[in-house]
CSV table of C-alpha atoms in Angstrom, one decimal:
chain,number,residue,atom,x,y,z
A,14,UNK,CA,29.1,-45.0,25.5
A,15,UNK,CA,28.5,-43.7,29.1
A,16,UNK,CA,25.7,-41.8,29.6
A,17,UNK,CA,24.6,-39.9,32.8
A,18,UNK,CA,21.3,-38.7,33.5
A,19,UNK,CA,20.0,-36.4,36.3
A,20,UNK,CA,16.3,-37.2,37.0
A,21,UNK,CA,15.5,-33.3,38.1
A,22,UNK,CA,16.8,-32.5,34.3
A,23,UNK,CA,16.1,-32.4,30.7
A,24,UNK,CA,19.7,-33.1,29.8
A,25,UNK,CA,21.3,-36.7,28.7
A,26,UNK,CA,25.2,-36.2,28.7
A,27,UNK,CA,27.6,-38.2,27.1
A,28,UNK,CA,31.5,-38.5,26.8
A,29,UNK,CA,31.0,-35.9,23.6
A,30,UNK,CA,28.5,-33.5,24.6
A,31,UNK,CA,24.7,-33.5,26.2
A,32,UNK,CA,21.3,-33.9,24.4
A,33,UNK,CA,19.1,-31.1,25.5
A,34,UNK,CA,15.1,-31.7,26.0
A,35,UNK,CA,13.5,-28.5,24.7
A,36,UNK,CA,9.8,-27.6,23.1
A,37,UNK,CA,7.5,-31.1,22.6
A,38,UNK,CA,10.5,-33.4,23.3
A,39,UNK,CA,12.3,-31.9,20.8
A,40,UNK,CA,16.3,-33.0,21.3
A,41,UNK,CA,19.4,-30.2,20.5
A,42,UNK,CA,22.3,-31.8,20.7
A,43,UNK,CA,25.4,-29.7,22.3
A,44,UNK,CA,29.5,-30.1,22.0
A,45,UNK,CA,30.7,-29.4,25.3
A,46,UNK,CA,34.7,-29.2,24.8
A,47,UNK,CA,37.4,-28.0,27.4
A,48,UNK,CA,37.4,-26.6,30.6
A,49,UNK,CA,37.1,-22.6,31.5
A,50,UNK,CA,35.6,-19.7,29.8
A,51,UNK,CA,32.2,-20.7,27.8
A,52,UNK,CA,32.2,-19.7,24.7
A,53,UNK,CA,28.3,-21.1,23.1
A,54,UNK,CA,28.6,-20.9,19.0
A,55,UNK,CA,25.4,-21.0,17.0
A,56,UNK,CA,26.7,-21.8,13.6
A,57,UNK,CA,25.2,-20.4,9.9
A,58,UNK,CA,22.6,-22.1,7.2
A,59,UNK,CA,22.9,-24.4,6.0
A,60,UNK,CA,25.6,-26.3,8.2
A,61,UNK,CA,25.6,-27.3,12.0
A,62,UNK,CA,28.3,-26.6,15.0
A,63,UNK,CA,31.2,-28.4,12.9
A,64,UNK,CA,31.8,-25.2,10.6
A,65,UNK,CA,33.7,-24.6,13.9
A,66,UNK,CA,35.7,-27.2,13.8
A,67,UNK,CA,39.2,-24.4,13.2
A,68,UNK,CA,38.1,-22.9,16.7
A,69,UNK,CA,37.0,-26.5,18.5
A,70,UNK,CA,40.9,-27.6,17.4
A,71,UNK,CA,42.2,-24.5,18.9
A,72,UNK,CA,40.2,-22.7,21.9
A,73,UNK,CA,39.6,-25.5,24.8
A,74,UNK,CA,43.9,-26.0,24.6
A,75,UNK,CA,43.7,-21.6,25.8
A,76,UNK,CA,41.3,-21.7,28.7
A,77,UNK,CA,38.0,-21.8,26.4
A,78,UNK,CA,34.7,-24.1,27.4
A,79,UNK,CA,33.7,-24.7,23.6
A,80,UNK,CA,30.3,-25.2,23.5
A,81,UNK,CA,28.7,-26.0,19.8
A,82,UNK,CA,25.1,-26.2,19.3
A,83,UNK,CA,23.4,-27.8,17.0
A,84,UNK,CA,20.3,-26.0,16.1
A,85,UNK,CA,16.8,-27.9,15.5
A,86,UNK,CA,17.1,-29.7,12.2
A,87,UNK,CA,21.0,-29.5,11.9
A,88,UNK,CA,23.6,-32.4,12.8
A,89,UNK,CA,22.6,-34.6,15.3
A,90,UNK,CA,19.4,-32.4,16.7
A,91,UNK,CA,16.4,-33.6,16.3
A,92,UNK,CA,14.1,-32.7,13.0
A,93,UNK,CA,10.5,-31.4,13.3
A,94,UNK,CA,9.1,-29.8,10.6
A,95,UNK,CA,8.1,-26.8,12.8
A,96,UNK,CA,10.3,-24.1,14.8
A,97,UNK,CA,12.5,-22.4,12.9
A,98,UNK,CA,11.2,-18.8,13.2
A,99,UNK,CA,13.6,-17.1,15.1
A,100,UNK,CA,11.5,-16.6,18.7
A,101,UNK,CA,11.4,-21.1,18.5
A,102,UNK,CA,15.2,-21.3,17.8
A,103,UNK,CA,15.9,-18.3,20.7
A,104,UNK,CA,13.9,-20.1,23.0
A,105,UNK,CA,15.9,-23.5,22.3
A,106,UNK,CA,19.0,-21.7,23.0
A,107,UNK,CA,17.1,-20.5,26.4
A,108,UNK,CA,16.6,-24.1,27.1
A,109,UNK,CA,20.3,-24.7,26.4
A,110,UNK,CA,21.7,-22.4,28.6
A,111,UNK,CA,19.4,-23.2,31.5
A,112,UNK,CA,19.3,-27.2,31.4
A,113,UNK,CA,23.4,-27.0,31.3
A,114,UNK,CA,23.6,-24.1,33.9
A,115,UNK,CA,25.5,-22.0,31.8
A,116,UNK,CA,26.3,-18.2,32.9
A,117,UNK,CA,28.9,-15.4,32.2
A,118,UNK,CA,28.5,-17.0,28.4
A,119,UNK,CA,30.1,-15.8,25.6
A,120,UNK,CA,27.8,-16.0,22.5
A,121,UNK,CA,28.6,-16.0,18.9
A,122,UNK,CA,26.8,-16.3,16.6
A,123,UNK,CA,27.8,-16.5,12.8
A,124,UNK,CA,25.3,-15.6,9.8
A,125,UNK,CA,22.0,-17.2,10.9
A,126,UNK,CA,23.3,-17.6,14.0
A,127,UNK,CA,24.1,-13.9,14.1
A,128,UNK,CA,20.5,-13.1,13.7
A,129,UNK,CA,19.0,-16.0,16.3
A,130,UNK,CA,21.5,-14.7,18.8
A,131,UNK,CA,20.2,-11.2,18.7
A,132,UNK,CA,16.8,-12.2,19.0
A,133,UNK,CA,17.9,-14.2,21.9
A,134,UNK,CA,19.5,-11.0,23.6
A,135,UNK,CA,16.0,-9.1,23.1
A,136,UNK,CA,13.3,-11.8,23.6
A,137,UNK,CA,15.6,-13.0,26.7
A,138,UNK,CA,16.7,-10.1,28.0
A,139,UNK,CA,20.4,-11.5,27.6
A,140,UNK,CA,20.0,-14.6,30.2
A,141,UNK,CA,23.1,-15.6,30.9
A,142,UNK,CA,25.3,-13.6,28.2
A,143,UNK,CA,28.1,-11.4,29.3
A,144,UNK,CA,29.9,-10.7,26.0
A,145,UNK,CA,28.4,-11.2,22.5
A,146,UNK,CA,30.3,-11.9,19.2
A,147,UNK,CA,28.6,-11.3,16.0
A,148,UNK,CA,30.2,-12.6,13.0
A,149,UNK,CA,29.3,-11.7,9.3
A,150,UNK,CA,25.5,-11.9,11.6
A,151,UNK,CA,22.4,-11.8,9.4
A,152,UNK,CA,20.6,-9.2,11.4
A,153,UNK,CA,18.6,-6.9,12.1
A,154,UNK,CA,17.3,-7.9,8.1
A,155,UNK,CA,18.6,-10.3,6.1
A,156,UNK,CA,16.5,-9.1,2.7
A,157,UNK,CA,16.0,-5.8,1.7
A,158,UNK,CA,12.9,-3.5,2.5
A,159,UNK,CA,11.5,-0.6,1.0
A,160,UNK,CA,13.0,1.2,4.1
A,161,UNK,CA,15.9,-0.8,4.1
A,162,UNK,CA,18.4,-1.1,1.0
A,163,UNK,CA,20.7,-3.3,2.5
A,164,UNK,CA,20.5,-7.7,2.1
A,165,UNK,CA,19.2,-9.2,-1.2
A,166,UNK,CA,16.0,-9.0,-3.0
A,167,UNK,CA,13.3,-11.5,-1.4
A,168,UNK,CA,13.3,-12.4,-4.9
A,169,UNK,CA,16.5,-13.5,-5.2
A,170,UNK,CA,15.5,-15.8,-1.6
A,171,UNK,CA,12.5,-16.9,-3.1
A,172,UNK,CA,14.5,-18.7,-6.7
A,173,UNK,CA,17.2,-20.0,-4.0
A,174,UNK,CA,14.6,-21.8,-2.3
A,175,UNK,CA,12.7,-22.8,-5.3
A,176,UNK,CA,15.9,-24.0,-6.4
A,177,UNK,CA,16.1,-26.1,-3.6
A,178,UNK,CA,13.0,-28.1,-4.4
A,179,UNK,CA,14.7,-28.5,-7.6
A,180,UNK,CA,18.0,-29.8,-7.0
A,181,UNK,CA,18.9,-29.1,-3.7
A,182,UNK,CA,22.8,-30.2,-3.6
A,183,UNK,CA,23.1,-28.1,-6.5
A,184,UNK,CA,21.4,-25.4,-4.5
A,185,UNK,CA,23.8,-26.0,-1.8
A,186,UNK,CA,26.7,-25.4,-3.9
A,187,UNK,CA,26.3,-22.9,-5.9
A,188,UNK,CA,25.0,-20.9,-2.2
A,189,UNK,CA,28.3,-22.3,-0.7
A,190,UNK,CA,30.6,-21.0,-3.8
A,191,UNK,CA,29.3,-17.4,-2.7
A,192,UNK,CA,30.8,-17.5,1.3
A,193,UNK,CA,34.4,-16.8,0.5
A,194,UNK,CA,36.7,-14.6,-0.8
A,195,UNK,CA,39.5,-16.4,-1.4
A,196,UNK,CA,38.5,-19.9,-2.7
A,197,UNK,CA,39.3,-22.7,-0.3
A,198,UNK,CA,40.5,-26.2,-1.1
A,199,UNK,CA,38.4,-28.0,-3.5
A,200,UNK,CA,38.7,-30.8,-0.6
A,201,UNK,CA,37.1,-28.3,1.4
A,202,UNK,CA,34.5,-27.2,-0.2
A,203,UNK,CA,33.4,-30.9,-1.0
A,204,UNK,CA,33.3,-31.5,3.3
A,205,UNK,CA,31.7,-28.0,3.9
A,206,UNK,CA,29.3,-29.1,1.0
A,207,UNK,CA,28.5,-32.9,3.0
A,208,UNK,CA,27.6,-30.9,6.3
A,209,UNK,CA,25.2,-28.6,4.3
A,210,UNK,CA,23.7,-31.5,2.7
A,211,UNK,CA,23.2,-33.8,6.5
A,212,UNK,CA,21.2,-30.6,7.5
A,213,UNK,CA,17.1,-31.5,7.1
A,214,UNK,CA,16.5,-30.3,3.6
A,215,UNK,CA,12.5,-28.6,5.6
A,216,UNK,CA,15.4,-27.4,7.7
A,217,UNK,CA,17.3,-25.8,5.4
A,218,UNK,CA,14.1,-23.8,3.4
A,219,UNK,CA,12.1,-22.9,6.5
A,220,UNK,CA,15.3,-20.9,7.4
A,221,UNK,CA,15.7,-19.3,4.1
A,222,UNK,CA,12.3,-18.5,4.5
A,223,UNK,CA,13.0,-17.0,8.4
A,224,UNK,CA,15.4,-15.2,6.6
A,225,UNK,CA,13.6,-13.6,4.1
A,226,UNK,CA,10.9,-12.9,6.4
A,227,UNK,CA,12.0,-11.6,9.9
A,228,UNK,CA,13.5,-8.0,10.9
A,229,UNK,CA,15.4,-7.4,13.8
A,230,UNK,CA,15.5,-3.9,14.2
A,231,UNK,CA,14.1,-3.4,17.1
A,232,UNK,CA,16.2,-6.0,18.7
A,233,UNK,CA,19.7,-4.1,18.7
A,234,UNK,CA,18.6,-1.8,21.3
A,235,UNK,CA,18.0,-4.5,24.0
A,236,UNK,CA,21.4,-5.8,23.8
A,237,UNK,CA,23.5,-4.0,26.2
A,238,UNK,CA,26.2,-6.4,27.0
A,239,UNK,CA,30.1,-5.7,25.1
A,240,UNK,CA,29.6,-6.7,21.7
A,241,UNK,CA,32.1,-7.3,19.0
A,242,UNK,CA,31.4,-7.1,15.3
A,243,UNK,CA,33.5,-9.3,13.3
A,244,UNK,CA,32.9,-8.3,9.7
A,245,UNK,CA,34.9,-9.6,6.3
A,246,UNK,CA,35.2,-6.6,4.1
A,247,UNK,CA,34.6,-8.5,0.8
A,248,UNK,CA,31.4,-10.1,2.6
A,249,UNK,CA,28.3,-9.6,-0.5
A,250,UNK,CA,26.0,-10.9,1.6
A,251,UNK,CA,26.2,-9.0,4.9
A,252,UNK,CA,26.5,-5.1,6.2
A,253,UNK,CA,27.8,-4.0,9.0
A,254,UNK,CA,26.9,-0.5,9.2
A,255,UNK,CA,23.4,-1.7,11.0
A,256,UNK,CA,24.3,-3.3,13.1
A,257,UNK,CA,27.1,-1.2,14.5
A,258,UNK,CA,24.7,1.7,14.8
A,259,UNK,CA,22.2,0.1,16.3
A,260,UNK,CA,23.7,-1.7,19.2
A,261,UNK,CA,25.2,0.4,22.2
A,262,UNK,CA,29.0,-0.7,23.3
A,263,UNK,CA,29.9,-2.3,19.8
A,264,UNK,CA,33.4,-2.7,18.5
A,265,UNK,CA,34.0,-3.6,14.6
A,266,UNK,CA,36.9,-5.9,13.5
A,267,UNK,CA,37.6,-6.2,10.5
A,268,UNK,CA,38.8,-8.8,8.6
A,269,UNK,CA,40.5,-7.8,5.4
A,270,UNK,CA,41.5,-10.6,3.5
A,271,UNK,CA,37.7,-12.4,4.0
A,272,UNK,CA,34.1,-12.8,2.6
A,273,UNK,CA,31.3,-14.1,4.7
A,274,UNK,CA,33.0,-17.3,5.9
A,275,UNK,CA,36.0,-14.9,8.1
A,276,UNK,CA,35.9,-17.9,10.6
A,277,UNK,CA,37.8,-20.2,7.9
A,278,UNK,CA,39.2,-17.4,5.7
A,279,UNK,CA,41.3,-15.8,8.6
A,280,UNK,CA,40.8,-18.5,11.5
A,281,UNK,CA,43.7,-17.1,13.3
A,282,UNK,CA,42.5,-14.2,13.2
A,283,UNK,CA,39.0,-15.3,14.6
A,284,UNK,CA,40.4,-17.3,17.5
A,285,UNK,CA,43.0,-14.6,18.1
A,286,UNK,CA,39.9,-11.9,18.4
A,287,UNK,CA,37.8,-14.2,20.4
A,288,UNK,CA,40.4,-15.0,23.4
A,289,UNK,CA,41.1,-11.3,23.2
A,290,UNK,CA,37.5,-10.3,23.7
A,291,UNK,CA,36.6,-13.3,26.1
A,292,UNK,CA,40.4,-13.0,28.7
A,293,UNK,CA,39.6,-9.0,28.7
């Protein structure tokens, strides 16, 4: 496998993609696909950048620079068993974006992703973003607060992770069996269950936990780039109404026929949305 490394950088490259140096020599690991636009994705919990895997088949044959991260503790990033509040994993994505001189970036962000991609956009002041896609995001709260009815009980978070400690792949699938409205392939669900069980199982509960724990509010105002809201309208999980309120210059688009996992559900649909919003 060739590698290339420059000596003024933080960034190993190979013929697949580029490890990424970030906090205490902590390595991301990035899918850099195609040639054109850049498109960064910052996939959901409990899976890494291959949930993307309808939109890397598609997008770098249209004039798309796919670029999947992995986040700490998923796929091939490295695994500490600290950072995953949402200001560490922003600041990763920071790292990203500047060690692989990215700019005019189109970010999207999907569920957890959603919600680290808006903290990005406020604790970064939107370095290098231009557009921003957030789909079926968990943000500005993923749990519900006496001021805020929308999200699940931090009860019902708490058992999931407890559950975890428990019997984590039969965590994984029952929190998997809840993502879509129409029910995929069993085939699928057995692959989209491997990827959620390769992620770091302190991974995967610290995030719960981030979940349960962090409010955005206060972040929608800072984003001021375009944003588009893609939303399934038989998603339990996640609202939209916040979030289309809160940030200024956002568009909803609905997807009728999906749940929470819209970028499988109606993958056309997705792709179709994001070269519209990207080539505009």
């Amino acid at each position: 496998m060739d590698q290339t490394k420059n000596p003024q950088s933080r960034v190993v490259s190979t013929s697949n993609g580029h490890y990424v140096t970030v906090d205490k020599n902590v390595n991301i690991y990035v899918e850099d696909v195609g040639e054109g636009a850049p498109v960064v994705f910052l996939h959901g919990l409990p899976v890494d950048h291959r949930m993307y895997e309808y939109q890397r088949n598609v997008l770098p044959f249209k004039g798309i620079r796919f670029i999947g991260i992995d986040l700490r503790g998923f796929g091939k990033s490295d695994r500490p068993i600290t950072g995953y509040d949402y200001n560490r994993l922003s600041d990763d994505i920071r790292e990203v974006i500047d060690q692989l001189n990215l700019d005019q970036v189109t970010l999207v962000g999907y569920s957890m992703g959603g919600a680290i991609a808006v903290r990005y956009m406020a604790r970064h002041n939107g370095h290098g973003v231009s557009k921003l896609i957030l789909a079926a995001a968990a943000t500005p709260l993923f749990s519900q607060k006496p001021d805020y009815p929308f999200g699940l009980p931090i009860e019902v978070i708490d058992s999931i992770i407890a559950s975890g400690y428990e019997d984590r792949p039969q965590m994984i699938a029952a929190f998997n069996s809840t993502l879509f409205h129409n029910k995929p392939s069993q085939e699928f669900m057995d692959w989209y269950n491997r990827l959620s069980l390769e992620t770091d199982a302190i991974a995967t509960f610290k995030c719960l936990e981030a979940l349960g724990a962090e409010d955005s509010r206060e972040d929608l105002a800072a984003i001021k780039v375009p944003t588009r809201i893609f939303q399934g309208m038989h998603d339990q999980m996640i609202p939209f109404e916040p979030q289309e309120k809160g940030i200024e210059n956002a568009q909803v688009i609905r997807f009728e026929n999906s749940g929470h996992g819209l970028w499988y559900e109606e993958k056309d649909k997705f792709n179709e949305e994001i070269l519209k919003f990207v080539q505009s």
